[in-house]
Amino acid sequence: MDISRIFAIAISMVFINNFILSKFLGLCPFLGVSKESKSALSMGFAVIFVMTSSALITWLIYDFVLLPFNMGYLRTIVFILVIASFVQFIEMVIRKSSPPLYKALGIYLPLITTNCAVLGVTILNVDNFFPGSSALPGSFVYSIFQAFFAGVGFMLALILMSGIRERLELADVPESLQGIPIAFVVASLMSLAFMGFSGFKF
Amino acid sequence: MNILIPVLTLTGLGLAFGVGLAIAAKKFCVVTDPRIEKIFKKLPGANCGACGMPGCMGFAEGLIRGKCSVQQCVVAKEEARREIAAILGVEEKEKVKATAVLHCNGGKARVKDRFDYRGPQECIAANLVMGGGLKECVYGCIGYGTCSPICPFGAITMSQEALPVVDMEKCKACNKCVLACPKKLFTLVPVKQNVFVACSSHDSGKDTKAACPVGCIACGLCEKACQFDAIHVIDNLAIIDYNKCTSCAECVKVCPMKTIQVRKGRAG
């Protein structure tokens, strides 16, 4: 394991390749749950949790089930199946074992079961860490870190957005732009700012 | 034959997850008490959160678990409370009713504006400008009435003086205005307590007097007049301890600025 590699993954996932603002994945919860900072924070934690755990489980499935049977081309459909049932399972467990945690995270879990950002990070892991048809050494840990920091980037974008939208409530927005349209304008401006990390490529 | 492997694997995976989830659903099933639904129907359904639980459903759950008592719901009518208590099998006690009180009397005519403000007509927005709003007194009511629409019971109206007036009959002490006011001017005071300090200024007496003709100047006369040790000037502001106050209104008589007042429209 290489600390500098993990550091590079962190910077890349949080800023340069931010899932929302650079890759445009997971826009639905980004606009849906960004009205209040408080719920944005809980949603962010839920996404981090789901991304990390699904990276863990999909790496295992890909390495031990899909590769031996030579069916890597089915990864998307299998990952959806795996993530959806895993998140369902986690939801049940949390609901039973810890009601306060369920109150804080649980209501967001169904929202992100097969969110494209979650699926995106698992596919990205497979693309990055399985060149040819075998796993890179240490890629299990790397893929978990990659997913974790993708979640952190998601949360960062969500919290920034919610802060702006809380202030936006008080602003005098033209009638035709009120609500979702102005949120999209804000999102695109934020995205421009995040593009600055990678530089424009034409 | 090659097509069989992916089909079988995928079927196997699906079957494994399906059965796994079915077992988990049985094992981790959460039994909900039928009484929760019954109590929920008796509750007002305003979801005001005054009880400290997340909405009426949360309160119903809390009641069943014994985490809260029926009295915590300030909105429900006596009758409904008694019925809920009957469902729970506990006896219902009288609730000490309280209402919100505004600790400021510096209206439009009394306290001047520091500058011409043209932003959103919202207390929270105005409060962000220039270190605490546009009034000469930075502690006082801004007067855009953010508290008024926030009240779920329509108990707060704005007066001619641009000060919120609380209707003691309608107020259910749900605490929403207390939390919403950016100047923290509201507190909940028991209905039987009649005397309150209509000022929140912690400025020195001289500064307060310069900004507002009805503010507390921290002269301390009320302290001397009180026989029950219930009122004290703390940090340039008179504060009443409602555990000791008997509403004798001696302090009201001596207050030179008429800052300490008796509530109007006594209920009950």
Coordinates of C-alpha atoms in Angstrom, one line a residue:
Chain A
M1 CA 0.0 0.0 0.0
D2 CA 1.3 3.4 -0.9
I3 CA 0.3 6.5 1.0
S4 CA 1.1 8.8 -1.8
R5 CA -1.2 6.9 -4.1
I6 CA -4.0 7.1 -1.6
F7 CA -3.4 10.9 -1.3
A8 CA -3.5 11.3 -5.0
I9 CA -6.8 9.3 -5.1
A10 CA -8.2 11.6 -2.4
I11 CA -7.3 14.8 -4.2
S12 CA -8.5 13.4 -7.5
M13 CA -11.8 12.2 -6.2
V14 CA -12.7 15.1 -4.0
F15 CA -11.7 18.0 -6.3
I16 CA -10.4 17.1 -9.8
N17 CA -12.9 14.3 -10.6
N18 CA -15.6 15.4 -8.3
F19 CA -18.5 13.1 -9.1
I20 CA -21.2 15.7 -9.2
L21 CA -19.4 18.8 -10.5
S22 CA -16.9 17.2 -12.9
K23 CA -18.4 13.9 -13.9
F24 CA -22.1 15.0 -13.6
L25 CA -23.1 11.8 -11.8
G26 CA -25.8 11.8 -9.1
L27 CA -27.4 15.1 -10.1
C28 CA -30.8 13.9 -8.9
P29 CA -30.0 13.8 -5.1
F30 CA -27.7 16.8 -5.7
L31 CA -30.7 19.0 -6.5
G32 CA -33.3 17.1 -4.4
V33 CA -31.6 17.0 -1.0
S34 CA -29.6 20.3 -1.2
K35 CA -32.3 22.6 0.2
E36 CA -31.1 22.4 3.8
S37 CA -27.6 22.0 5.1
K38 CA -28.7 19.6 7.8
S39 CA -30.3 17.1 5.5
A40 CA -27.4 17.6 3.0
L41 CA -25.0 16.5 5.7
S42 CA -26.9 13.4 6.6
M43 CA -27.3 12.6 2.9
G44 CA -23.6 13.1 2.4
F45 CA -22.8 10.6 5.2
A46 CA -25.3 8.1 3.7
V47 CA -23.6 8.4 0.3
I48 CA -20.1 7.9 1.8
F49 CA -21.3 4.9 3.6
V50 CA -23.1 3.3 0.7
M51 CA -20.3 4.0 -1.8
T52 CA -17.6 2.6 0.5
S53 CA -19.5 -0.6 1.3
S54 CA -20.6 -1.2 -2.3
A55 CA -17.0 -0.7 -3.5
L56 CA -16.0 -3.4 -1.0
I57 CA -18.6 -5.8 -2.0
T58 CA -18.4 -5.3 -5.8
W59 CA -14.6 -5.7 -5.8
L60 CA -15.1 -9.1 -4.2
I61 CA -17.9 -10.1 -6.6
Y62 CA -15.9 -9.0 -9.6
D63 CA -12.8 -10.7 -8.6
F64 CA -14.2 -14.0 -7.3
V65 CA -17.4 -14.4 -9.4
L66 CA -17.4 -12.4 -12.6
L67 CA -13.7 -12.9 -13.6
P68 CA -13.4 -16.7 -13.1
F69 CA -16.6 -17.1 -15.2
N70 CA -15.3 -14.7 -17.8
M71 CA -18.4 -12.6 -17.7
G72 CA -17.0 -9.1 -17.0
Y73 CA -19.4 -7.7 -19.6
L74 CA -22.3 -8.3 -17.2
R75 CA -20.7 -6.1 -14.5
T76 CA -23.3 -3.3 -14.8
I77 CA -26.3 -5.5 -14.2
V78 CA -24.7 -7.6 -11.6
F79 CA -23.5 -4.5 -9.7
I80 CA -27.0 -3.0 -9.7
L81 CA -28.3 -6.3 -8.3
V82 CA -25.6 -6.5 -5.7
I83 CA -25.7 -2.9 -4.5
A84 CA -29.5 -2.8 -4.4
S85 CA -29.8 -5.9 -2.3
F86 CA -26.9 -5.0 -0.1
V87 CA -28.3 -1.5 0.7
Q88 CA -31.7 -3.1 1.4
F89 CA -30.1 -5.4 3.8
I90 CA -28.1 -2.7 5.5
E91 CA -31.3 -0.7 5.9
M92 CA -33.1 -3.5 7.6
V93 CA -30.1 -4.1 10.0
I94 CA -29.9 -0.4 10.9
R95 CA -33.6 -0.2 11.4
K96 CA -33.5 -3.1 13.8
S97 CA -30.3 -2.3 15.6
S98 CA -30.1 1.4 15.9
P99 CA -33.3 3.6 15.5
P100 CA -31.4 6.9 15.9
L101 CA -29.0 6.0 13.1
Y102 CA -32.0 4.9 11.0
K103 CA -33.7 8.3 11.6
A104 CA -30.5 10.1 10.5
L105 CA -29.4 8.0 7.5
G106 CA -32.1 5.4 6.9
I107 CA -34.6 7.6 5.0
Y108 CA -31.9 8.5 2.5
L109 CA -30.7 4.9 1.9
P110 CA -33.5 4.0 -0.5
L111 CA -32.8 7.2 -2.4
I112 CA -29.3 6.1 -3.2
T113 CA -29.7 2.3 -3.7
T114 CA -28.8 2.3 -7.3
N115 CA -27.9 5.9 -7.7
C116 CA -25.7 6.5 -10.8
A117 CA -22.9 8.0 -8.6
V118 CA -22.7 4.8 -6.6
L119 CA -22.8 2.6 -9.7
G120 CA -20.3 5.0 -11.3
V121 CA -17.7 4.6 -8.6
T122 CA -17.8 0.8 -8.7
I123 CA -17.5 0.8 -12.5
L124 CA -14.6 3.3 -12.2
N125 CA -12.9 1.0 -9.7
V126 CA -13.2 -1.9 -12.1
D127 CA -11.8 0.2 -15.0
N128 CA -8.9 1.5 -12.9
F129 CA -7.9 -1.6 -11.0
F130 CA -8.5 -4.5 -13.3
P131 CA -6.4 -3.9 -16.4
G132 CA -6.6 -7.0 -18.5
S133 CA -8.3 -9.7 -16.5
S134 CA -6.7 -9.7 -13.1
A135 CA -6.7 -7.3 -10.1
L136 CA -3.7 -5.0 -9.5
P137 CA -1.9 -5.8 -6.2
G138 CA -3.4 -3.8 -3.4
S139 CA -6.3 -2.7 -5.5
F140 CA -8.8 -3.9 -2.9
V141 CA -7.7 -1.2 -0.5
Y142 CA -7.3 1.4 -3.2
S143 CA -10.8 0.8 -4.5
I144 CA -12.3 1.3 -1.0
F145 CA -10.4 4.5 -0.6
Q146 CA -11.4 5.7 -4.0
A147 CA -15.1 5.1 -3.2
F148 CA -14.7 6.7 0.2
F149 CA -13.2 9.9 -1.2
A150 CA -15.7 9.9 -4.1
G151 CA -18.4 10.0 -1.3
V152 CA -16.5 12.8 0.5
G153 CA -16.4 14.8 -2.8
F154 CA -20.2 14.2 -3.2
M155 CA -20.8 15.4 0.3
L156 CA -18.6 18.5 -0.3
A157 CA -20.6 19.5 -3.4
L158 CA -23.9 18.8 -1.6
I159 CA -23.0 21.0 1.4
L160 CA -21.6 23.8 -0.8
M161 CA -24.8 23.7 -2.8
S162 CA -27.1 23.7 0.2
G163 CA -25.3 26.7 1.7
I164 CA -25.8 28.6 -1.5
R165 CA -29.4 27.5 -1.8
E166 CA -30.2 28.6 1.8
R167 CA -29.0 32.1 0.9
L168 CA -30.8 31.9 -2.4
E169 CA -34.1 31.5 -0.6
L170 CA -33.8 35.2 0.4
A171 CA -32.6 36.5 -2.9
D172 CA -34.8 38.2 -5.4
V173 CA -34.9 35.7 -8.2
P174 CA -36.9 36.4 -11.5
E175 CA -40.1 34.4 -11.4
S176 CA -39.3 32.3 -14.4
L177 CA -36.0 31.1 -12.8
Q178 CA -37.3 30.3 -9.3
G179 CA -36.7 26.9 -7.8
I180 CA -35.0 24.3 -9.9
P181 CA -33.9 26.5 -12.8
I182 CA -31.8 28.8 -10.6
A183 CA -30.4 25.7 -8.9
F184 CA -29.2 24.4 -12.2
V185 CA -27.6 27.8 -13.0
V186 CA -25.8 27.7 -9.6
A187 CA -24.8 24.1 -10.2
S188 CA -23.2 25.0 -13.5
L189 CA -21.3 27.9 -12.1
M190 CA -20.0 25.7 -9.3
S191 CA -19.1 23.1 -11.9
L192 CA -17.1 25.7 -13.8
A193 CA -15.2 26.5 -10.7
F194 CA -14.4 22.8 -10.1
M195 CA -13.3 22.5 -13.8
G196 CA -10.5 24.9 -12.7
F197 CA -8.9 22.0 -10.9
S198 CA -8.4 19.9 -14.0
G199 CA -8.1 22.7 -16.6
F200 CA -10.2 23.1 -19.6
K201 CA -9.8 20.5 -22.4
F202 CA -11.2 21.2 -25.7
Chain B
M1 CA -23.3 -24.1 -24.0
N2 CA -21.3 -21.0 -23.1
I3 CA -24.5 -19.0 -22.7
L4 CA -25.5 -21.3 -19.8
I5 CA -22.7 -20.2 -17.5
P6 CA -23.7 -16.5 -17.2
V7 CA -27.4 -17.3 -17.1
L8 CA -26.8 -19.8 -14.3
T9 CA -24.5 -17.5 -12.4
L10 CA -26.8 -14.6 -12.6
T11 CA -29.8 -16.7 -11.6
G12 CA -27.8 -18.1 -8.7
L13 CA -26.8 -14.6 -7.6
G14 CA -30.3 -13.3 -7.8
L15 CA -31.7 -16.3 -6.0
A16 CA -29.1 -16.0 -3.3
F17 CA -29.8 -12.3 -2.7
G18 CA -33.5 -12.8 -2.9
V19 CA -33.5 -15.6 -0.3
G20 CA -31.0 -13.7 1.8
L21 CA -33.2 -10.6 1.8
A22 CA -36.3 -12.7 2.6
I23 CA -34.6 -14.2 5.6
A24 CA -33.2 -10.9 6.7
A25 CA -36.7 -9.3 6.4
K26 CA -38.0 -12.0 8.8
K27 CA -35.1 -11.8 11.2
F28 CA -34.8 -8.0 11.4
C29 CA -38.5 -7.3 11.2
V30 CA -39.5 -4.4 13.4
V31 CA -42.9 -4.9 15.0
T32 CA -44.9 -1.7 15.3
D33 CA -47.3 -1.2 18.0
P34 CA -50.9 -0.8 16.8
R35 CA -51.4 1.8 19.5
I36 CA -49.0 4.2 17.8
E37 CA -51.4 4.5 14.9
K38 CA -54.3 5.1 17.3
I39 CA -52.5 7.8 19.2
F40 CA -51.3 9.4 16.0
K41 CA -54.9 9.9 14.9
K42 CA -55.8 11.7 18.2
L43 CA -52.8 14.1 17.9
P44 CA -53.3 17.4 16.2
G45 CA -51.1 16.5 13.3
A46 CA -49.5 20.0 13.1
N47 CA -46.0 18.4 13.3
C48 CA -44.9 21.5 15.1
G49 CA -42.2 19.8 17.0
A50 CA -42.9 21.6 20.3
C51 CA -42.7 18.3 22.2
G52 CA -39.1 17.9 21.1
M53 CA -39.9 14.8 18.9
P54 CA -39.7 14.7 15.1
G55 CA -43.4 15.3 14.4
C56 CA -46.5 13.8 15.7
M57 CA -45.6 10.3 14.6
G58 CA -42.3 10.6 16.5
F59 CA -44.3 11.8 19.5
A60 CA -46.7 8.9 19.3
E61 CA -43.7 6.5 19.3
G62 CA -42.1 8.3 22.2
L63 CA -45.3 8.0 24.2
I64 CA -45.4 4.2 23.7
R65 CA -41.8 3.8 24.6
G66 CA -42.4 6.0 27.7
K67 CA -39.8 8.5 26.5
C68 CA -42.3 11.4 26.8
S69 CA -45.5 12.3 28.5
V70 CA -48.8 13.4 27.1
Q71 CA -48.3 16.8 28.7
Q72 CA -45.5 17.5 26.3
C73 CA -47.9 18.1 23.5
V74 CA -48.9 21.7 24.0
V75 CA -51.3 21.8 21.0
A76 CA -53.7 18.9 21.8
K77 CA -57.0 19.7 23.4
E78 CA -57.7 18.5 26.9
E79 CA -60.2 16.0 25.6
A80 CA -57.7 14.5 23.1
R81 CA -55.1 14.3 25.8
R82 CA -57.4 12.4 28.1
E83 CA -58.2 10.0 25.3
I84 CA -54.6 9.4 24.5
A85 CA -53.9 8.9 28.2
A86 CA -56.7 6.3 28.3
I87 CA -55.0 4.4 25.4
L88 CA -51.7 4.5 27.2
G89 CA -53.4 3.6 30.5
V90 CA -51.8 6.5 32.5
E91 CA -53.4 9.5 34.2
E92 CA -53.2 12.8 32.6
K93 CA -52.0 15.9 34.5
E94 CA -52.7 19.6 34.1
K95 CA -50.2 21.3 31.8
V96 CA -48.7 24.6 32.8
K97 CA -49.7 26.8 29.9
A98 CA -47.2 29.3 28.6
T99 CA -47.2 31.8 25.8
A100 CA -44.5 33.6 23.8
V101 CA -43.4 37.1 24.9
L102 CA -41.5 39.7 22.9
H103 CA -38.7 41.3 24.8
C104 CA -38.6 44.5 22.9
N105 CA -40.8 47.6 22.7
G106 CA -38.7 49.7 20.3
G107 CA -41.0 50.0 17.3
K108 CA -40.7 52.0 14.1
A109 CA -41.4 55.4 15.6
R110 CA -39.2 54.9 18.7
V111 CA -36.0 53.5 17.3
K112 CA -34.5 55.1 14.2
D113 CA -32.9 53.3 11.3
R114 CA -29.1 53.5 10.9
F115 CA -29.2 53.4 7.1
D116 CA -31.5 53.0 4.2
Y117 CA -32.0 49.2 3.7
R118 CA -33.2 47.9 0.4
G119 CA -32.5 44.2 0.6
P120 CA -35.0 41.4 1.1
Q121 CA -37.7 42.4 3.5
E122 CA -36.8 39.5 5.9
C123 CA -35.4 39.7 9.4
I124 CA -32.9 37.0 8.8
A125 CA -31.5 38.7 5.7
A126 CA -31.6 42.1 7.3
N127 CA -29.8 40.8 10.3
L128 CA -26.8 39.8 8.2
V129 CA -26.2 43.3 7.0
M130 CA -23.7 45.7 8.8
G131 CA -23.3 43.6 11.9
G132 CA -26.9 43.1 13.0
G133 CA -29.5 44.9 11.1
L134 CA -30.6 48.4 10.3
K135 CA -31.9 49.7 13.7
E136 CA -30.0 52.0 16.0
C137 CA -30.4 49.4 18.7
V138 CA -28.6 46.2 17.5
Y139 CA -30.5 44.1 20.1
G140 CA -34.0 45.3 19.1
C141 CA -36.8 44.0 16.8
I142 CA -36.0 44.5 13.1
G143 CA -39.7 44.6 12.3
Y144 CA -40.0 42.7 9.0
G145 CA -42.1 40.1 10.7
T146 CA -40.4 36.8 9.9
C147 CA -42.0 35.4 13.1
S148 CA -45.5 36.1 11.9
P149 CA -45.9 33.6 9.0
I150 CA -43.8 31.1 10.9
C151 CA -46.4 30.7 13.6
P152 CA -48.5 27.6 12.8
F153 CA -51.4 29.0 14.8
G154 CA -51.6 32.5 13.4
A155 CA -51.0 34.0 16.8
I156 CA -48.4 36.6 15.8
T157 CA -49.5 39.7 14.0
M158 CA -47.5 42.8 13.2
S159 CA -48.7 46.0 14.8
Q160 CA -48.6 49.6 13.3
E161 CA -45.4 50.1 15.1
A162 CA -43.9 47.1 13.2
L163 CA -43.6 45.0 16.3
P164 CA -45.0 41.5 16.5
V165 CA -48.0 41.1 18.9
V166 CA -48.7 37.7 20.3
D167 CA -52.3 36.6 20.7
M168 CA -52.3 34.9 24.1
E169 CA -55.4 32.9 23.2
K170 CA -54.0 31.4 20.0
C171 CA -50.4 31.0 21.2
K172 CA -49.6 27.3 22.0
A173 CA -46.0 27.9 23.1
C174 CA -44.7 25.7 20.3
N175 CA -41.3 27.6 20.4
K176 CA -41.1 28.2 16.7
C177 CA -40.9 32.0 16.9
V178 CA -38.3 31.7 19.7
L179 CA -36.1 29.7 17.4
A180 CA -36.8 31.8 14.3
C181 CA -36.1 35.3 15.6
P182 CA -32.5 36.2 14.6
K183 CA -32.4 38.6 17.6
K184 CA -33.7 35.9 20.0
L185 CA -36.4 38.3 21.3
F186 CA -39.1 35.8 22.2
T187 CA -39.2 33.7 25.3
L188 CA -42.0 31.4 26.6
V189 CA -43.5 32.7 29.9
P190 CA -46.1 30.9 31.9
V191 CA -49.5 32.4 31.5
K192 CA -50.0 33.2 35.2
Q193 CA -46.9 35.3 35.1
N194 CA -47.8 38.8 34.1
V195 CA -44.8 41.0 34.4
F196 CA -42.1 41.0 31.8
V197 CA -39.1 43.1 30.7
A198 CA -39.8 44.6 27.2
C199 CA -36.1 45.0 26.3
S200 CA -33.2 42.8 25.3
S201 CA -30.4 45.5 25.1
H202 CA -27.1 44.7 26.8
D203 CA -25.7 48.1 25.9
S204 CA -24.8 50.5 28.8
G205 CA -27.6 52.7 30.1
K206 CA -26.3 55.7 28.2
D207 CA -26.1 54.0 24.9
T208 CA -29.5 52.3 25.3
K209 CA -31.1 55.6 26.1
A210 CA -29.5 57.3 23.0
A211 CA -31.0 54.6 20.8
C212 CA -34.4 53.9 22.3
P213 CA -36.7 55.9 24.6
V214 CA -38.2 52.7 26.2
G215 CA -35.1 50.5 26.7
C216 CA -33.7 49.2 29.9
I217 CA -31.0 51.6 31.2
A218 CA -29.9 49.2 34.0
C219 CA -30.7 51.8 36.8
G220 CA -31.4 49.0 39.2
L221 CA -34.5 50.6 40.8
C222 CA -36.5 47.4 40.1
E223 CA -34.0 45.3 42.0
K224 CA -34.5 47.5 45.1
A225 CA -38.3 47.5 44.7
C226 CA -38.6 43.7 44.5
Q227 CA -39.4 42.1 47.8
F228 CA -38.9 38.6 46.5
D229 CA -35.4 38.9 45.0
A230 CA -36.9 38.0 41.7
I231 CA -35.5 40.7 39.4
H232 CA -31.8 41.4 38.8
V233 CA -29.9 43.6 36.5
I234 CA -27.5 41.3 34.7
D235 CA -25.1 42.6 32.0
N236 CA -27.0 45.9 31.8
L237 CA -30.4 44.3 31.5
A238 CA -33.1 43.5 34.0
I239 CA -34.0 39.8 34.1
I240 CA -36.9 38.3 35.9
D241 CA -36.6 35.0 37.6
Y242 CA -40.1 33.5 37.1
N243 CA -39.5 30.9 39.8
K244 CA -39.6 33.7 42.4
C245 CA -41.7 36.4 40.7
T246 CA -45.2 36.8 42.2
S247 CA -46.5 39.3 39.6
C248 CA -46.9 41.9 42.3
A249 CA -45.9 44.6 39.7
E250 CA -43.9 46.7 42.2
C251 CA -41.0 46.9 39.7
V252 CA -43.5 48.1 37.0
K253 CA -44.3 51.0 39.2
V254 CA -40.7 52.2 39.7
C255 CA -39.3 51.6 36.3
P256 CA -38.4 55.1 34.9
M257 CA -38.4 54.0 31.3
K258 CA -41.6 51.9 31.4
T259 CA -39.6 49.0 30.2
I260 CA -41.0 46.5 32.7
Q261 CA -44.6 45.9 31.8
V262 CA -47.7 44.0 32.6
R263 CA -49.0 41.7 29.9
K264 CA -52.2 42.7 28.3
G265 CA -55.1 40.3 27.5
R266 CA -54.6 38.0 30.5
A267 CA -55.8 34.5 29.6
G268 CA -57.3 32.3 32.3

